[in-house]
Amino acid sequence: MNKVLIGRRLHKSFGQTPALRGADLSVEAGEVLALMGPSGSGKSTLLHCLAGILSPDSGEVVFDGRRVDLMPDRERSRLRRSAFGFVFQFGQLVPELPILENIALPLLLGGTRRRTALAAAEKWLPRLGLESVGARLPGEVSGGQGQRAAIARALIASPRLVFADEPTGSLDSVAADEVMELLVTCAKTQDAGVVLVTHEPRMAAFADRTVTVRDGRVVEAAVLR
Amino acid sequence: MSLTLGIRMALAGGRESLARMALMALGLAVGVMLLLLTLTALPIMQSHVDRLAWHRTTEASPATAPDPALWLAVTDRYAGHDVIRVNVAALGPRPPVPPGVEKLPGPGEVVVSPALAELMRSIPADQLRDRFPGRVIGTIGDDGLIAPSELVGIVGRTPEEMRKTYGALEIRGIEQPGEPLDVKALWQLVFTLIAVLIVGPVVVFVSMVTRIGGARRERRFAAIRLAGATRWQTALLAATETAMAALTATLAGFLGYQAIRPLVAHYVTLGHGMPIFVADVAAPVGQALAVLVAVPALAVATTLVALRPVQISPLGTRHPVPRRPPRVWRLIPLAAGVLGLWYLVRLDNNPLLSVAAPMSILVGLVLSGPWVCQWASRAMARLSRNATTLIVARRIAADPYSAFRSVSGAALAMFVATVLGMVAAGERVSASDVESVLRQGVVAVHVEGAPEESLAPLISDGVVVARRGPGLRIIVDCADLKRVANVRCPLPWWSYDGKSTGDLFVVPQRLAPRGFAVPDTDSSAPVQTLFIPTDGTQAAEERVRTLAANVAPGARTHTNRDLAAQAIQRLATWDTALPPAMVFVLLVAACSLTVSTVTGLIERRRPFALLRASGMRLGELRRMVLLETVVPLGVTVAGGVGVAMLIVYLLVSPTQWVLPSGGFFIGLGAGVLAALAVSAIALPLMDVATRHDSVRFE
């Protein structure tokens, strides 16, 4: 299989506290990979390093043959707009922008004309059941609707990979299942891979493969599909 | 895209965002206005020096006209105000002409200032008008006046009259403006402190305001970074909001500065007790433009620095790497500044040190504040007997930087106010010394060698004549002098009881008396001073002055009232400027405290709610929030006042080191309490902010 993202011997510390101690991980093209582990194991830090949000203290992150950890911020920002998408637990929607503009934000930041970007975002509303809330602010919609908007935003630029950090952590079980189903389905429709951090086995069951992170290292892996 | 998106986001940010922008704009507007006014200080003084230039005309003044003139300038007095009388006689068709006047008045002609013309019309001629013999042919324009209400007149004489008048000079030119300002070290310090007193609290207020909704703004920009915005795009979005407020504020501040200039001109009296020209209250164009550009730029820069964690990482969160506790090195700049000031005043007036020492003190106060807060809180923790004080002490000790930041404006204001108050108190002491040398009702007429025969109309029974003998000694009978002055016999030359007999003879330094001698039968020595008793009424004193002006045009006169008035004028500047300045800065400091308290309350709403849910009473929570402000405020204000007293002790002579009156300290204390009271406005919000719904996590 084609490895689209590789992390090798990743180390990362915050002050005196080590979060990653030589983690190794690779992501295949189009696969849904779940990172599991106890609280404080380093799974979110690993995801952030793989996504280029954080720079590891040592080790390398390679995406499509290019070293992400060595890229300047401008290049990594471009990756986040075009090649990567993000769905986090909360806080990734801009409170002052309506749902439609939040979805269109990556295109707007990339220089797409406003009309074109909003037209593209409009197409995502019915796909994710958001037809009635496009003009509302994030604070005026439910948690599930907000996460679905985040999914739309993550996928609007046709990314290669979507990074999701506890995307259902703040949702009830019904909404959580709905969101995971949409995330995985939409990603696979666009041949986008998903790297998912979760501590819930029920959410990890949506993945093709799971890895366990413990004490800053990847300690075991399991193929589900 | 980013600019329009930034504008939309700024305007759609809700009440919190609009409140922050409005407060920021208000604070910045006030800051711009005050900075511009501070920049007018040196131009005002330079204008004063320039306007005084023609009064410094002497025979050595460079030529400004083809023909010479005879010139005698005398500073007379009326009702405690200076009245300048310039006697002139042209020696050709094109003599030098002072500013504000089209031509030199001829014999029998007089040109007066508008204020003098009005005064002349309102009082009997023998008390003032007759000192300016001749027909009033015009008024002196603004260019020739020190201040709008200056009392000055130019009297035209014949050359023959002038040649017979002692002290008349032949001049070829009028002294021109352009003499550079010589600002002494003490006044530089005073200006610096006044600038800090006024501007410092505003800077603190603005920095507090930028924290409003800071956490939410950080989350907003983190979300945008996560969506792929570059640092530049994020910075542009963040800067747009601040820039909108800052540009509005700059315009409002400039308009406010223009509006307040007349008020400043009315209150600023440069020792002469008269309001100055509004046109002189003008910040240099280049410096003003620099302020108008720098303030918005600094505001934007401050915003960007505050958002630096977001700039670095789209997560926008800081992983808690604890900041090092403040160390003792923070006291070094303060100590160095105090030592530098001592060296400056006692040993060597170094121009560089005169700026560096005060700045080092001010920087040192800001640096040492967190260290003082830290140690005060550690002591408080050791001594605490209940949970409230213990939590407060631990919280301050954990982050003394934040604790000091919210009160730094008030602490600096107290420090500066104490310095100025103590300097003013010293001025009062020295001013009170010169009040009572001359007895009440006595007019001292310093004739300096005028022909004795011309003085006959002034000499009558009861008049004491002091003559000038060899070696610049004053020949006068002590018993006679005792009738008109508060002296003791025999006459010493040094000061006693804080009074100097030298103050009786106000003459140029080169003619300063060197001792006394007893009069003998030879009365041929020239007359130095006539002491003329009157019935003590102002009208009688002014009539004597008018007579002296006509009998001896070069004579100077003094009364007991004049000496007191001079002292009062010096104090007037302090008394009129200091109280409004203190009230203003305390209000601004109070607003900073309020903003800080409210912001802290919003940011810590959940922990407070959890404390309350765990059983802490609302009253205890309020006490905790209040103590978090009271403790740093009390400690830093006390420290600031103490340092201020030490500095003044080093600056002034021991006789002038006096504590201000009790009223000053009551005012200071009341100001601090008022600042606390205003900040306590936030406390009633605690009930609403810490209700059970604040502990919900879903």
Tab-separated table of C-alpha atoms in Angstrom, chain B residues 179-409:
chain	number	residue	atom	x	y	z
B	179	GLU	CA	18.108	81.531	22.564
B	180	PRO	CA	18.132	77.787	23.238
B	181	LEU	CA	16.241	76.587	26.257
B	182	ASP	CA	18.325	75.619	29.268
B	183	VAL	CA	16.288	73.032	31.111
B	184	LYS	CA	17.807	72.196	34.460
B	185	ALA	CA	18.090	68.653	35.740
B	186	LEU	CA	15.378	69.056	38.341
B	187	TRP	CA	12.893	70.391	35.818
B	188	GLN	CA	13.766	67.585	33.402
B	189	LEU	CA	12.932	65.178	36.174
B	190	VAL	CA	9.704	67.014	36.896
B	191	PHE	CA	8.666	66.929	33.230
B	192	THR	CA	9.508	63.255	32.986
B	193	LEU	CA	7.533	62.481	36.098
B	194	ILE	CA	4.568	64.533	34.961
B	195	ALA	CA	4.594	62.666	31.665
B	196	VAL	CA	4.643	59.351	33.507
B	197	LEU	CA	2.015	60.542	35.986
B	198	ILE	CA	-0.320	61.356	33.161
B	199	VAL	CA	0.521	58.864	30.463
B	200	GLY	CA	1.589	55.818	32.495
B	201	PRO	CA	-1.812	54.928	33.910
B	202	VAL	CA	-3.355	55.338	30.454
B	203	VAL	CA	-0.855	52.858	29.010
B	204	VAL	CA	-1.701	50.406	31.778
B	205	PHE	CA	-5.424	50.938	31.147
B	206	VAL	CA	-5.044	50.193	27.437
B	207	SER	CA	-3.019	47.049	28.128
B	208	MET	CA	-5.718	45.911	30.566
B	209	VAL	CA	-8.454	46.571	28.019
B	210	THR	CA	-6.726	44.510	25.353
B	211	ARG	CA	-7.053	41.541	27.694
B	212	ILE	CA	-10.854	41.712	27.635
B	213	GLY	CA	-12.079	38.627	25.841
B	214	GLY	CA	-8.476	37.634	25.246
B	215	ALA	CA	-9.111	33.938	25.679
B	216	ARG	CA	-11.997	33.968	23.232
B	217	ARG	CA	-9.994	35.960	20.711
B	218	GLU	CA	-7.150	33.503	21.041
B	219	ARG	CA	-9.530	30.617	20.322
B	220	ARG	CA	-10.914	32.468	17.329
B	221	PHE	CA	-7.539	33.031	15.776
B	222	ALA	CA	-6.425	29.499	16.635
B	223	ALA	CA	-9.412	28.214	14.638
B	224	ILE	CA	-8.420	30.365	11.712
B	225	ARG	CA	-4.838	29.153	11.889
B	226	LEU	CA	-6.060	25.599	11.961
B	227	ALA	CA	-8.052	26.222	8.793
B	228	GLY	CA	-4.819	27.142	7.055
B	229	ALA	CA	-4.237	30.825	7.682
B	230	THR	CA	-0.602	31.870	7.596
B	231	ARG	CA	0.892	33.931	10.401
B	232	TRP	CA	0.632	36.994	8.221
B	233	GLN	CA	-3.061	36.394	7.519
B	234	THR	CA	-3.749	35.825	11.210
B	235	ALA	CA	-1.808	38.934	12.117
B	236	LEU	CA	-3.759	40.962	9.563
B	237	LEU	CA	-7.054	39.742	10.964
B	238	ALA	CA	-5.997	40.459	14.532
B	239	ALA	CA	-4.517	43.804	13.642
B	240	THR	CA	-7.625	44.891	11.751
B	241	GLU	CA	-9.758	44.933	14.869
B	242	THR	CA	-7.186	46.822	16.884
B	243	ALA	CA	-6.393	49.129	13.999
B	244	MET	CA	-10.057	50.089	13.631
B	245	ALA	CA	-10.171	51.092	17.282
B	246	ALA	CA	-6.756	52.725	17.168
B	247	LEU	CA	-7.397	54.843	14.082
B	248	THR	CA	-10.672	56.053	15.530
B	249	ALA	CA	-8.902	56.782	18.770
B	250	THR	CA	-6.087	58.668	17.075
B	251	LEU	CA	-8.524	60.966	15.353
B	252	ALA	CA	-10.553	61.459	18.530
B	253	GLY	CA	-7.395	62.045	20.543
B	254	PHE	CA	-6.145	64.654	18.111
B	255	LEU	CA	-9.496	66.444	18.175
B	256	GLY	CA	-9.505	66.242	21.963
B	257	TYR	CA	-6.025	67.746	22.070
B	258	GLN	CA	-7.143	70.642	19.882
B	259	ALA	CA	-10.202	71.166	22.055
B	260	ILE	CA	-8.284	71.145	25.317
B	261	ARG	CA	-5.469	73.479	24.262
B	262	PRO	CA	-7.322	76.624	25.446
B	263	LEU	CA	-7.842	75.009	28.838
B	264	VAL	CA	-4.165	74.163	29.104
B	265	ALA	CA	-3.237	77.711	28.081
B	266	HIS	CA	-5.504	79.007	30.823
B	267	TYR	CA	-4.015	76.825	33.565
B	268	VAL	CA	-0.349	76.865	32.602
B	269	THR	CA	1.298	79.881	34.203
B	270	LEU	CA	5.038	79.928	33.808
B	271	GLY	CA	5.888	81.557	37.095
B	272	HIS	CA	4.456	84.893	35.961
B	273	GLY	CA	0.965	83.925	37.027
B	274	MET	CA	-0.661	84.725	33.682
B	275	PRO	CA	-2.368	82.307	31.286
B	276	ILE	CA	-0.396	81.933	28.093
B	277	PHE	CA	-1.284	82.182	24.412
B	278	VAL	CA	-3.179	79.206	23.016
B	279	ALA	CA	-0.952	79.346	19.923
B	280	ASP	CA	2.046	78.555	22.157
B	281	VAL	CA	0.431	75.297	23.260
B	282	ALA	CA	1.519	73.510	20.122
B	283	ALA	CA	3.258	70.178	19.770
B	284	PRO	CA	5.999	70.251	17.124
B	285	VAL	CA	4.557	68.955	13.867
B	286	GLY	CA	7.104	66.185	13.405
B	287	GLN	CA	6.711	64.904	16.956
B	288	ALA	CA	2.930	65.128	16.756
B	289	LEU	CA	2.907	63.106	13.545
B	290	ALA	CA	5.180	60.574	15.205
B	291	VAL	CA	2.663	60.191	18.045
B	292	LEU	CA	-0.264	59.886	15.660
B	293	VAL	CA	1.537	57.128	13.805
B	294	ALA	CA	3.238	55.454	16.756
B	295	VAL	CA	0.211	55.041	19.002
B	296	PRO	CA	-1.873	52.971	16.580
B	297	ALA	CA	1.254	51.084	15.562
B	298	LEU	CA	2.057	50.271	19.172
B	299	ALA	CA	-1.522	49.232	19.827
B	300	VAL	CA	-1.398	46.839	16.880
B	301	ALA	CA	2.016	45.572	17.979
B	302	THR	CA	0.696	44.928	21.476
B	303	THR	CA	-2.178	42.908	20.034
B	304	LEU	CA	0.174	40.864	17.900
B	305	VAL	CA	2.504	40.169	20.822
B	306	ALA	CA	-0.454	39.054	22.926
B	307	LEU	CA	-1.472	36.651	20.148
B	308	ARG	CA	2.007	35.264	19.704
B	309	PRO	CA	1.108	31.805	21.012
B	310	VAL	CA	-1.450	31.569	18.234
B	311	GLN	CA	1.086	32.834	15.750
B	312	ILE	CA	3.360	30.010	16.744
B	313	SER	CA	0.868	27.186	16.952
B	314	PRO	CA	-2.643	26.790	15.565
B	315	LEU	CA	-3.540	25.141	18.823
B	316	GLY	CA	-3.290	28.575	20.428
B	317	THR	CA	-2.687	27.070	23.826
B	318	ARG	CA	0.341	27.566	25.945
B	319	HIS	CA	1.687	24.470	27.533
B	320	PRO	CA	2.313	25.474	31.106
B	321	VAL	CA	6.024	26.172	31.368
B	322	PRO	CA	6.075	28.120	34.625
B	323	ARG	CA	7.683	31.539	34.470
B	324	ARG	CA	10.639	31.999	36.766
B	325	PRO	CA	9.858	33.864	39.965
B	326	PRO	CA	11.111	37.452	40.030
B	327	ARG	CA	14.662	37.654	41.306
B	328	VAL	CA	16.447	40.271	43.369
B	329	TRP	CA	18.291	41.674	40.329
B	330	ARG	CA	15.085	43.540	39.551
B	331	LEU	CA	15.985	45.996	42.284
B	332	ILE	CA	19.208	46.992	40.548
B	333	PRO	CA	17.800	49.601	38.102
B	334	LEU	CA	15.935	51.315	40.936
B	335	ALA	CA	19.008	51.380	43.176
B	336	ALA	CA	21.187	52.542	40.293
B	337	GLY	CA	18.749	55.328	39.458
B	338	VAL	CA	18.623	56.572	43.046
B	339	LEU	CA	22.423	56.518	43.289
B	340	GLY	CA	22.689	58.302	39.960
B	341	LEU	CA	20.297	60.979	41.159
B	342	TRP	CA	22.307	61.501	44.348
B	343	TYR	CA	25.494	61.854	42.292
B	344	LEU	CA	23.754	64.224	39.889
B	345	VAL	CA	22.483	66.557	42.559
B	346	ARG	CA	25.343	66.491	45.025
B	347	LEU	CA	28.410	66.037	42.864
B	348	ASP	CA	28.083	66.615	39.134
B	349	ASN	CA	25.295	67.925	36.900
B	350	ASN	CA	25.810	65.519	33.990
B	351	PRO	CA	23.227	66.025	31.175
B	352	LEU	CA	23.140	62.338	30.231
B	353	LEU	CA	22.726	61.297	33.826
B	354	SER	CA	19.924	63.821	34.298
B	355	VAL	CA	17.835	61.784	31.879
B	356	ALA	CA	19.197	58.313	32.585
B	357	ALA	CA	18.756	58.447	36.376
B	358	PRO	CA	15.016	59.300	36.415
B	359	MET	CA	14.323	56.808	33.631
B	360	SER	CA	16.224	54.125	35.529
B	361	ILE	CA	14.106	54.861	38.596
B	362	LEU	CA	10.862	54.596	36.664
B	363	VAL	CA	11.923	51.392	34.910
B	364	GLY	CA	13.168	50.085	38.234
B	365	LEU	CA	9.815	50.708	39.885
B	366	VAL	CA	8.063	48.682	37.202
B	367	LEU	CA	10.636	45.877	37.346
B	368	SER	CA	10.753	45.639	41.117
B	369	GLY	CA	6.969	45.619	41.574
B	370	PRO	CA	6.526	41.862	40.962
B	371	TRP	CA	9.416	41.059	43.309
B	372	VAL	CA	7.813	43.120	46.070
B	373	CYS	CA	4.423	41.474	45.435
B	374	GLN	CA	6.012	38.043	45.575
B	375	TRP	CA	7.676	38.546	48.934
B	376	ALA	CA	4.661	40.290	50.414
B	377	SER	CA	2.469	37.372	49.364
B	378	ARG	CA	4.888	34.799	50.778
B	379	ALA	CA	4.813	36.614	54.078
B	380	MET	CA	1.032	36.758	53.871
B	381	ALA	CA	0.829	33.014	53.216
B	382	ARG	CA	2.975	32.310	56.250
B	383	LEU	CA	0.802	34.498	58.435
B	384	SER	CA	-2.601	33.579	57.013
B	385	ARG	CA	-5.166	31.976	59.276
B	386	ASN	CA	-7.977	31.209	56.876
B	387	ALA	CA	-8.578	29.739	53.436
B	388	THR	CA	-9.378	33.084	51.800
B	389	THR	CA	-6.101	34.802	52.601
B	390	LEU	CA	-4.161	31.610	51.938
B	391	ILE	CA	-5.649	31.221	48.444
B	392	VAL	CA	-5.019	34.893	47.723
B	393	ALA	CA	-1.430	34.703	48.942
B	394	ARG	CA	-0.677	31.546	46.940
B	395	ARG	CA	-2.277	33.000	43.833
B	396	ILE	CA	-0.249	36.197	44.011
B	397	ALA	CA	2.924	34.251	44.740
B	398	ALA	CA	2.239	31.957	41.766
B	399	ASP	CA	1.938	34.859	39.355
B	400	PRO	CA	3.229	38.090	40.889
B	401	TYR	CA	3.640	39.559	37.405
B	402	SER	CA	-0.096	39.592	36.727
B	403	ALA	CA	-0.821	40.791	40.260
B	404	PHE	CA	1.474	43.791	39.869
B	405	ARG	CA	0.419	44.568	36.289
B	406	SER	CA	-3.146	45.414	37.298
B	407	VAL	CA	-2.045	47.864	40.020
B	408	SER	CA	1.092	49.268	38.398
B	409	GLY	CA	-0.714	52.315	37.065
